[in-house]
């Protein structure tokens, strides 16, 4: 089988990938064994093993204990809609993160005080070790884990106020814009940066994915008169969801 100039294991992985994509190896089909790959492609055991590792890292195949390696069924990506951040009265935490009203969702959360790590401190423009309120969310869309979010708010801003705990008190569950306005902090800007990285084991476990598969990370920070008042990381499994932005034109 003629190949280009790529390393052998990538050439083998590429050919197997194409068979998965075009349906020659449909979902739930057992991937050819290492011995079969070695014989079919005329490569060593090491090359065959590395080719299988590539496909597994790409999320195209999965190992089943005591059974072998099988082609994964690829999910059809669903949409997570994001839009401008406004105080909306009865908006739930799920609706604040998913702007599509057609999607029904639930959430779980927990808050705890902690010392700001250097990274969080830089984002909030405070000193490392300053106290912050960390809140972790798990969002589910129609029962399926869809997003994780970890937010940090400086207690120098919210401490000893009715909005210190995002999910408790008179404004429990309201958005950052509305909660901050209640303590006369007017949010006037929000910045979001999107990146991608391999999912951490605890993230993919919570999201029902496979450790190491790619996740999108939306790093978001709310500002009031140039001062950061909340920053958060929203984690979304990249193989199951797409992030769609709906931004008003002024």
XYZ file of N, CA and C in Angstrom:
750
model
N 0.859 -1.187 0.000
C 0.000 0.000 0.000
C 0.896 1.237 0.000
N 0.772 2.048 -1.050
C 1.649 3.214 -1.126
C 1.244 4.276 -0.116
N 2.230 4.846 0.486
C 2.012 5.913 1.453
C 2.936 7.066 1.130
N 2.718 8.197 1.798
C 3.585 9.354 1.632
C 4.812 9.242 2.506
N 5.286 10.357 2.933
C 6.528 10.401 3.672
C 6.320 10.522 5.178
N 5.073 10.381 5.660
C 4.819 10.449 7.090
C 5.466 9.280 7.813
N 5.689 9.408 9.135
C 6.123 8.242 9.911
C 5.142 7.095 9.736
N 5.651 5.881 9.807
C 4.830 4.704 9.501
C 3.588 4.624 10.374
N 3.721 4.904 11.659
C 2.560 4.741 12.539
C 1.459 5.742 12.204
N 1.840 6.956 11.726
C 0.834 7.931 11.329
C 0.172 7.545 10.018
N 0.942 6.930 9.125
C 0.349 6.479 7.864
C -0.672 5.381 8.113
N -0.343 4.453 8.994
C -1.275 3.370 9.319
C -2.501 3.943 10.023
N -2.273 4.821 10.993
C -3.392 5.428 11.704
C -4.289 6.201 10.746
N -3.685 6.910 9.786
C -4.460 7.679 8.824
C -5.340 6.797 7.962
N -4.815 5.645 7.543
C -5.608 4.739 6.718
C -6.761 4.143 7.517
N -6.491 3.753 8.764
C -7.553 3.212 9.618
C -8.585 4.291 9.932
N -8.112 5.515 10.137
C -9.033 6.635 10.392
C -9.986 6.823 9.228
N -9.448 6.772 8.011
C -10.290 6.947 6.834
C -11.338 5.853 6.735
N -10.974 4.633 7.108
C -11.947 3.534 7.082
C -13.057 3.762 8.106
N -12.691 4.369 9.232
C -13.713 4.686 10.237
C -14.624 5.787 9.722
N -14.035 6.810 9.114
C -14.814 7.946 8.623
C -15.744 7.541 7.491
N -15.268 6.699 6.553
C -16.114 6.348 5.407
C -17.039 5.175 5.678
N -16.990 4.631 6.900
C -17.929 3.580 7.268
C -17.443 2.173 7.014
N -16.238 2.015 6.461
C -15.709 0.661 6.257
C -15.524 -0.055 7.594
N -15.209 0.736 8.626
C -15.170 0.228 9.996
C -16.239 0.980 10.776
N -17.477 0.484 10.785
C -18.571 1.216 11.418
C -18.486 1.172 12.944
N -19.268 2.010 13.617
C -19.271 2.015 15.081
C -19.542 0.631 15.656
N -18.850 0.343 16.758
C -18.963 -0.912 17.513
C -18.267 -2.092 16.832
N -17.602 -1.813 15.679
C -16.805 -2.845 15.038
C -15.473 -2.969 15.768
N -15.005 -4.196 15.911
C -13.712 -4.392 16.558
C -12.593 -3.953 15.619
N -11.682 -3.148 16.154
C -10.529 -2.708 15.371
C -9.639 -3.907 15.075
N -9.033 -3.976 13.876
C -8.109 -5.075 13.603
C -7.069 -5.203 14.712
N -6.744 -6.422 15.047
C -5.784 -6.679 16.112
C -4.407 -6.159 15.724
N -3.539 -6.094 16.711
C -2.183 -5.618 16.450
C -1.496 -6.530 15.443
N -1.719 -7.839 15.572
C -1.112 -8.787 14.634
C -1.662 -8.594 13.223
N -2.974 -8.337 13.127
C -3.599 -8.137 11.816
C -3.058 -6.869 11.156
N -2.914 -5.795 11.936
C -2.367 -4.545 11.395
C -0.943 -4.771 10.911
N -0.167 -5.493 11.696
C 1.222 -5.765 11.337
C 1.293 -6.492 9.996
N 0.426 -7.487 9.823
C 0.444 -8.279 8.596
C -0.088 -7.487 7.403
N -1.199 -6.760 7.619
C -1.842 -6.057 6.504
C -0.993 -4.917 5.970
N -0.300 -4.213 6.887
C 0.443 -3.033 6.475
C 1.943 -3.286 6.370
N 2.376 -4.477 6.754
C 3.791 -4.789 6.668
C 4.649 -3.955 7.588
N 4.173 -3.767 8.830
C 4.890 -2.939 9.795
C 5.226 -3.776 11.023
N 5.998 -3.185 11.906
C 6.391 -3.873 13.131
C 5.289 -3.791 14.169
N 5.437 -4.601 15.229
C 4.492 -4.548 16.342
C 4.464 -3.158 16.964
N 5.621 -2.527 17.055
C 5.699 -1.192 17.656
C 4.891 -0.187 16.853
N 5.024 -0.232 15.524
C 4.270 0.682 14.661
C 2.779 0.416 14.783
N 2.379 -0.849 14.792
C 0.961 -1.199 14.919
C 0.396 -0.692 16.237
N 1.164 -0.855 17.309
C 0.712 -0.403 18.622
C 0.572 1.112 18.658
N 1.553 1.817 18.084
C 1.496 3.269 18.106
C 0.333 3.794 17.259
N 0.026 3.128 16.163
C -1.110 3.538 15.333
C -2.415 3.401 16.106
N -2.559 2.324 16.848
C -3.760 2.133 17.663
C -3.850 3.191 18.754
N -2.707 3.557 19.314
C -2.693 4.595 20.348
C -3.162 5.936 19.791
N -2.766 6.235 18.548
C -3.190 7.486 17.918
C -4.706 7.531 17.800
N -5.293 6.447 17.322
C -6.750 6.412 17.147
C -7.466 6.515 18.492
N -6.884 5.932 19.514
C -7.502 6.007 20.836
C -7.407 7.427 21.376
N -6.245 8.070 21.180
C -6.081 9.444 21.649
C -7.023 10.390 20.925
N -7.357 10.089 19.671
C -8.268 10.926 18.899
C -9.724 10.663 19.241
N -9.976 9.673 20.087
C -11.341 9.371 20.472
C -12.120 8.571 19.451
N -11.426 7.991 18.466
C -12.113 7.230 17.430
C -12.371 5.787 17.847
N -11.566 5.280 18.756
C -11.747 3.908 19.231
C -11.661 3.907 20.754
N -12.144 2.833 21.344
C -12.100 2.699 22.797
C -11.800 1.253 23.155
N -11.062 1.073 24.233
C -10.763 -0.261 24.705
C -11.860 -0.776 25.619
N -12.198 -2.044 25.463
C -13.171 -2.693 26.328
C -12.472 -3.823 27.055
N -12.509 -3.756 28.365
C -11.751 -4.689 29.193
C -12.057 -6.136 28.830
N -10.992 -6.877 28.522
C -11.123 -8.293 28.220
C -11.724 -8.600 26.873
N -11.986 -7.578 26.055
C -12.662 -7.808 24.782
C -11.871 -7.312 23.591
N -11.238 -6.162 23.722
C -10.480 -5.619 22.603
C -10.735 -4.141 22.428
N -10.403 -3.645 21.240
C -10.555 -2.229 20.919
C -11.610 -2.088 19.840
N -12.563 -1.180 20.063
C -13.707 -1.044 19.175
C -13.858 0.396 18.696
N -14.461 0.528 17.508
C -14.742 1.848 16.953
C -15.848 2.492 17.783
N -15.593 3.732 18.200
C -16.582 4.463 18.988
C -17.652 5.066 18.082
N -18.858 5.111 18.590
C -19.918 5.844 17.903
C -19.709 7.323 18.184
N -19.560 8.110 17.139
C -19.272 9.531 17.301
C -20.565 10.311 17.527
N -20.631 11.075 18.615
C -21.857 11.831 18.891
C -22.048 12.957 17.883
N -23.305 13.279 17.613
C -23.613 14.441 16.783
C -23.499 15.670 17.677
N -22.594 16.608 17.358
C -22.399 17.764 18.244
C -23.679 18.555 18.453
N -23.930 18.918 19.707
C -25.055 19.763 20.049
C -24.550 21.172 20.317
N -25.466 22.118 20.286
C -25.085 23.531 20.340
C -25.283 24.097 21.737
N -24.274 24.800 22.218
C -24.409 25.611 23.428
C -24.385 27.056 22.983
N -25.504 27.733 23.157
C -25.627 29.115 22.696
C -25.228 30.067 23.804
N -24.428 31.049 23.441
C -24.015 32.073 24.395
C -24.346 33.440 23.808
N -24.665 34.366 24.693
C -25.095 35.688 24.241
C -24.605 36.721 25.232
N -25.078 37.952 25.097
C -24.672 39.010 26.015
C -25.134 38.725 27.436
N -24.491 39.329 28.409
C -24.801 39.107 29.813
C -25.584 40.296 30.338
N -26.840 40.049 30.677
C -27.691 41.098 31.207
C -28.410 40.581 32.441
N -28.740 41.480 33.347
C -29.585 41.105 34.466
C -30.952 40.740 33.932
N -31.454 39.558 34.257
C -32.703 39.097 33.652
C -33.719 38.633 34.680
N -33.606 39.109 35.888
C -34.619 38.829 36.881
C -34.652 37.396 37.342
N -35.337 36.538 36.589
C -35.535 35.161 37.038
C -34.625 34.177 36.320
N -33.560 34.651 35.711
C -32.662 33.763 34.978
C -31.962 32.794 35.926
N -31.977 31.517 35.554
C -31.306 30.509 36.368
C -29.835 30.427 35.988
N -29.005 29.820 36.846
C -27.592 29.651 36.470
C -27.417 28.914 35.153
N -28.253 27.910 34.885
C -28.137 27.191 33.615
C -28.443 28.131 32.452
N -29.482 28.937 32.578
C -29.858 29.817 31.482
C -28.817 30.896 31.264
N -28.095 31.285 32.313
C -27.040 32.281 32.159
C -25.893 31.728 31.313
N -25.678 30.418 31.356
C -24.592 29.803 30.587
C -25.062 29.274 29.241
N -26.350 28.992 29.106
C -26.897 28.461 27.861
C -28.063 29.331 27.467
N -27.869 30.162 26.445
C -28.867 31.175 26.101
C -30.002 30.645 25.243
N -29.943 29.395 24.817
C -30.976 28.828 23.957
C -32.150 28.374 24.820
N -33.272 29.079 24.741
C -34.438 28.776 25.569
C -35.062 27.425 25.243
N -34.716 26.850 24.099
C -35.288 25.546 23.743
C -34.635 24.408 24.511
N -33.480 24.676 25.112
C -32.754 23.633 25.838
C -33.132 23.676 27.314
N -33.568 22.541 27.836
C -33.929 22.453 29.243
C -32.734 21.937 30.025
N -32.462 22.572 31.153
C -31.276 22.166 31.901
C -31.429 22.308 33.396
N -30.549 21.616 34.097
C -30.476 21.681 35.548
C -29.027 21.906 35.937
N -28.781 22.117 37.216
C -27.418 22.361 37.673
C -27.273 21.957 39.123
N -26.029 21.706 39.493
C -25.650 21.486 40.884
C -24.494 22.430 41.173
N -24.378 22.874 42.425
C -23.303 23.810 42.744
C -22.831 23.613 44.176
N -21.623 24.081 44.433
C -21.080 24.118 45.788
C -20.095 25.268 45.867
N -20.109 25.989 46.992
C -19.235 27.151 47.181
C -18.355 26.951 48.402
N -17.147 27.492 48.303
C -16.200 27.363 49.407
C -15.177 28.494 49.323
N -14.825 29.052 50.479
C -13.773 30.059 50.513
C -12.411 29.393 50.358
N -11.495 30.074 49.680
C -10.144 29.571 49.542
C -9.196 30.733 49.282
N -7.906 30.435 49.367
C -6.885 31.426 49.023
C -6.691 31.426 47.512
N -6.624 32.589 46.919
C -6.469 32.696 45.471
C -5.126 32.132 45.038
N -5.162 31.255 44.051
C -3.925 30.752 43.454
C -3.285 31.875 42.656
N -2.009 31.749 42.292
C -1.376 32.804 41.473
C -2.135 33.091 40.179
N -2.639 32.035 39.516
C -3.356 32.246 38.264
C -4.660 32.990 38.459
N -5.434 32.589 39.477
C -6.690 33.272 39.771
C -6.422 34.707 40.221
N -5.391 34.890 41.042
C -5.054 36.229 41.523
C -4.710 37.157 40.360
N -3.995 36.648 39.376
C -3.641 37.474 38.218
C -4.889 37.898 37.458
N -5.825 36.978 37.287
C -7.048 37.285 36.551
C -7.932 38.285 37.298
N -7.934 38.198 38.631
C -8.755 39.097 39.437
C -8.002 40.358 39.866
N -6.722 40.417 39.494
C -5.881 41.565 39.855
C -5.843 41.780 41.365
N -5.646 40.678 42.073
C -5.476 40.714 43.520
C -4.174 40.005 43.852
N -3.842 39.914 45.119
C -2.618 39.240 45.527
C -2.872 37.742 45.694
N -1.878 36.932 45.310
C -1.968 35.493 45.565
C -2.149 35.274 47.058
N -3.100 34.437 47.404
C -3.388 34.189 48.810
C -4.550 34.982 49.345
N -4.975 36.041 48.633
C -6.161 36.775 49.054
C -7.366 35.837 49.019
N -8.337 36.095 49.868
C -9.483 35.201 49.976
C -10.465 35.424 48.828
N -10.930 34.320 48.280
C -11.930 34.351 47.217
C -13.011 33.329 47.536
N -14.179 33.518 46.939
C -15.239 32.522 47.009
C -15.216 31.724 45.715
N -14.946 30.434 45.848
C -14.929 29.556 44.677
C -16.248 28.794 44.616
N -16.880 28.808 43.450
C -18.132 28.079 43.248
C -17.978 27.157 42.055
N -18.325 25.917 42.255
C -18.249 24.920 41.181
C -19.658 24.509 40.762
N -19.868 24.446 39.454
C -21.159 24.061 38.902
C -20.997 22.853 37.976
N -22.010 22.002 37.961
C -22.186 20.987 36.926
C -23.523 21.284 36.275
N -23.516 21.540 34.968
C -24.737 21.834 34.229
C -25.117 20.617 33.393
N -26.409 20.310 33.378
C -26.909 19.188 32.574
C -27.958 19.697 31.603
N -27.824 19.309 30.342
C -28.804 19.641 29.312
C -29.632 18.395 29.049
N -30.893 18.454 29.437
C -31.807 17.318 29.261
C -31.217 16.056 29.875
N -30.628 16.216 31.048
C -30.092 15.091 31.799
C -28.658 14.727 31.500
N -28.103 15.226 30.396
C -26.730 14.882 30.002
C -25.759 15.941 30.502
N -24.664 15.543 31.182
C -23.672 16.538 31.600
C -23.152 17.301 30.388
N -23.248 18.630 30.439
C -22.888 19.445 29.292
C -21.757 20.413 29.579
N -21.692 20.946 30.794
C -20.706 21.967 31.115
C -20.298 21.850 32.573
N -19.063 22.221 32.827
C -18.581 22.466 34.183
C -18.172 23.922 34.259
N -18.348 24.519 35.414
C -17.896 25.891 35.591
C -17.319 26.045 36.984
N -16.178 26.688 37.062
C -15.600 27.076 38.347
C -15.400 28.580 38.320
N -16.026 29.269 39.272
C -15.919 30.728 39.316
C -15.254 31.157 40.615
N -14.623 32.337 40.549
C -13.967 32.907 41.730
C -14.371 34.374 41.840
N -14.770 34.774 43.032
C -15.106 36.164 43.301
C -14.279 36.645 44.488
N -13.652 37.820 44.386
C -12.840 38.317 45.501
C -13.729 38.698 46.678
N -13.406 38.177 47.848
C -14.194 38.508 49.026
C -14.000 39.956 49.449
N -12.968 40.605 48.926
C -12.829 42.045 49.160
C -13.993 42.811 48.552
N -14.665 42.199 47.546
C -15.821 42.825 46.903
C -17.123 42.338 47.519
N -17.257 41.017 47.674
C -18.547 40.447 48.080
C -18.612 40.029 49.546
N -17.464 39.954 50.215
C -17.449 39.482 51.594
C -18.362 40.297 52.502
N -19.072 39.602 53.395
C -19.985 40.222 54.357
C -21.101 41.022 53.681
N -21.493 40.562 52.488
C -22.636 41.164 51.804
C -23.675 40.071 51.554
N -24.910 40.434 51.217
C -25.951 39.422 50.969
C -25.668 38.531 49.766
N -24.696 38.913 48.895
C -24.427 38.130 47.687
C -23.104 37.371 47.786
N -22.573 37.221 48.987
C -21.280 36.553 49.142
C -21.326 35.119 48.628
N -22.439 34.425 48.861
C -22.613 33.063 48.363
C -23.531 33.107 47.141
N -23.018 32.777 45.951
C -23.824 32.916 44.726
C -25.136 32.140 44.746
N -25.191 31.029 45.470
C -26.390 30.184 45.453
C -27.162 30.232 46.765
N -26.906 31.243 47.583
C -27.656 31.414 48.823
C -27.991 32.888 48.995
N -28.955 33.173 49.875
C -29.314 34.556 50.127
C -30.420 35.050 49.221
N -30.746 36.339 49.301
C -31.895 36.886 48.569
C -31.748 36.862 47.053
N -30.517 36.813 46.545
C -30.304 36.773 45.094
C -29.676 35.451 44.659
N -29.988 34.402 45.394
C -29.417 33.086 45.076
C -29.726 32.695 43.641
N -28.684 32.305 42.924
C -28.865 31.811 41.571
C -28.993 32.880 40.505
N -28.959 34.147 40.867
C -29.034 35.199 39.862
C -27.666 35.382 39.211
N -27.639 36.095 38.117
C -26.390 36.288 37.401
C -25.456 37.255 38.106
N -24.203 37.247 37.653
C -23.195 38.124 38.245
C -23.601 39.587 38.108
N -24.130 39.975 36.952
C -24.513 41.369 36.719
C -25.520 41.826 37.769
N -26.551 41.022 37.973
C -27.611 41.404 38.906
C -27.144 41.347 40.356
N -26.367 40.329 40.692
C -25.890 40.209 42.072
C -24.970 41.368 42.436
N -24.066 41.723 41.531
C -23.148 42.814 41.817
C -23.896 44.142 41.913
N -24.905 44.330 41.068
C -25.680 45.574 41.114
C -26.343 45.750 42.474
N -26.696 44.642 43.122
C -27.353 44.718 44.427
C -26.444 45.289 45.502
N -25.119 45.248 45.276
C -24.182 45.834 46.248
C -23.479 47.049 45.628
N -24.187 47.661 44.650
C -23.718 48.893 44.008
C -22.406 48.735 43.253
N -22.184 47.539 42.714
C -21.045 47.289 41.826
C -21.629 47.078 40.429
N -21.370 47.997 39.530
C -22.008 47.976 38.211
C -21.077 47.315 37.197
N -21.441 46.129 36.769
C -20.663 45.408 35.761
C -20.897 46.062 34.404
N -19.828 46.432 33.733
C -19.966 47.129 32.445
C -19.178 46.476 31.318
N -18.520 45.355 31.606
C -17.747 44.706 30.552
C -17.522 43.251 30.938
N -17.481 42.396 29.937
C -17.153 40.986 30.162
C -16.265 40.520 29.026
N -15.233 39.782 29.358
C -14.282 39.269 28.375
C -14.297 37.750 28.429
N -14.396 37.116 27.269
C -14.319 35.663 27.177
C -13.217 35.276 26.202
N -12.384 34.328 26.620
C -11.351 33.763 25.757
C -11.567 32.263 25.688
N -11.519 31.713 24.482
C -11.784 30.287 24.288
C -10.496 29.581 23.905
N -10.213 28.499 24.593
C -9.062 27.660 24.285
C -9.464 26.200 24.337
N -8.514 25.332 24.075
C -8.764 23.892 24.110
C -7.572 23.199 24.743
N -7.840 22.092 25.408
C -6.789 21.294 26.037
C -7.350 19.911 26.304
N -6.492 18.928 26.630
C -7.006 17.626 27.045
C -7.793 17.765 28.352
N -8.904 17.054 28.459
C -9.690 17.102 29.671
C -8.974 16.419 30.825
N -9.063 17.003 32.006
C -8.519 16.371 33.202
C -9.393 15.186 33.589
N -8.817 14.250 34.304
C -9.546 13.029 34.645
C -10.835 13.336 35.387
N -10.765 14.263 36.362
C -11.965 14.562 37.136
C -13.003 15.303 36.298
N -12.561 16.085 35.306
C -13.503 16.784 34.433
C -14.243 15.811 33.533
N -13.494 14.928 32.877
C -14.138 14.001 31.951
C -14.993 12.984 32.685
N -14.635 12.662 33.929
C -15.487 11.780 34.723
C -16.825 12.458 34.991
N -16.797 13.728 35.379
C -18.035 14.459 35.650
C -18.854 14.678 34.386
N -18.177 14.798 33.234
C -18.865 15.067 31.973
C -19.224 13.798 31.212
N -18.873 12.645 31.755
C -19.200 11.393 31.089
C -18.359 11.117 29.867
N -17.134 11.637 29.850
C -16.259 11.441 28.702
C -15.097 10.525 29.013
N -14.076 10.629 28.191
C -12.889 9.785 28.306
C -11.709 10.673 28.684
N -10.950 10.334 29.758
C -9.808 11.171 30.150
C -8.861 11.402 28.986
N -8.442 12.643 28.835
C -7.523 12.992 27.766
C -8.185 13.534 26.523
N -9.498 13.293 26.350
C -10.177 13.847 25.186
C -10.275 15.366 25.325
N -10.361 16.042 24.208
C -10.297 17.503 24.212
C -11.531 18.132 24.835
N -11.303 19.204 25.563
C -12.390 20.038 26.072
C -12.130 21.476 25.633
N -13.211 22.228 25.449
C -13.100 23.667 25.244
C -13.187 24.345 26.602
N -12.383 25.375 26.789
C -12.398 26.128 28.042
C -12.680 27.591 27.720
N -13.803 28.075 28.229
C -14.154 29.487 28.098
C -13.705 30.182 29.377
N -12.669 30.991 29.282
C -12.177 31.763 30.426
C -12.866 33.117 30.402
N -13.720 33.354 31.392
C -14.579 34.533 31.396
C -14.267 35.411 32.599
N -14.254 36.730 32.391
C -14.048 37.669 33.491
C -15.003 38.841 33.355
N -15.705 39.149 34.451
C -16.585 40.317 34.523
C -15.815 41.486 35.132
N -16.036 42.677 34.582
C -15.363 43.888 35.063
C -16.387 44.943 35.459
N -16.037 45.715 36.477
C -16.808 46.882 36.879
C -15.851 48.061 36.951
N -16.017 49.002 36.034
C -15.115 50.162 35.947
C -13.654 49.738 35.885
N -13.386 48.693 35.101
C -12.025 48.219 34.905
C -11.527 47.262 35.960
N -12.303 47.014 37.009
C -11.872 46.118 38.081
C -12.518 44.750 37.901
N -11.741 43.669 37.861
C -12.342 42.331 37.762
C -13.108 41.999 39.044
N -14.365 41.564 38.886
C -15.170 41.225 40.057
C -15.588 39.755 40.067
N -15.381 39.060 38.980
C -15.630 37.616 38.920
C -14.881 37.042 37.733
N -14.276 35.885 37.917
C -13.654 35.190 36.796
C -14.030 33.726 36.889
N -14.138 33.070 35.747
C -14.606 31.687 35.734
C -14.017 30.934 34.558
N -13.918 29.624 34.710
C -13.575 28.713 33.623
C -14.780 27.821 33.364
N -15.312 27.887 32.147
C -16.420 27.036 31.727
C -15.849 25.953 30.824
N -16.029 24.696 31.201
C -15.425 23.566 30.494
C -16.519 22.791 29.762
N -16.312 22.566 28.448
C -17.304 21.918 27.594
C -16.625 20.787 26.821
N -17.201 19.576 26.797
C -16.596 18.489 26.008
C -16.657 18.799 24.518
N -15.498 18.845 23.879
C -15.410 19.316 22.497
C -15.997 18.336 21.498
N -16.085 17.058 21.846
C -16.601 16.087 20.881
C -18.123 16.031 20.876
N -18.762 16.632 21.877
C -20.221 16.531 21.963
C -20.946 17.864 21.806
N -20.214 18.956 21.896
C -20.861 20.260 21.866
C -20.076 21.258 21.020
N -20.798 22.246 20.512
C -20.224 23.397 19.843
C -20.713 24.642 20.565
N -19.844 25.624 20.708
C -20.223 26.871 21.356
C -20.598 27.878 20.284
N -21.819 28.396 20.357
C -22.340 29.320 19.358
C -22.618 30.665 20.031
N -22.030 31.740 19.481
C -22.176 33.071 20.069
C -23.214 33.886 19.298
N -24.084 34.553 20.061
C -25.078 35.438 19.482
C -24.855 36.812 20.109
N -24.241 37.697 19.374
C -23.822 38.987 19.910
C -24.573 40.110 19.206
N -25.193 41.003 19.964
C -25.929 42.093 19.343
C -24.994 43.073 18.635
N -25.460 43.642 17.548
C -24.711 44.662 16.821
C -25.253 46.023 17.240
N -24.362 46.873 17.724
C -24.799 48.201 18.190
C -24.435 49.257 17.154
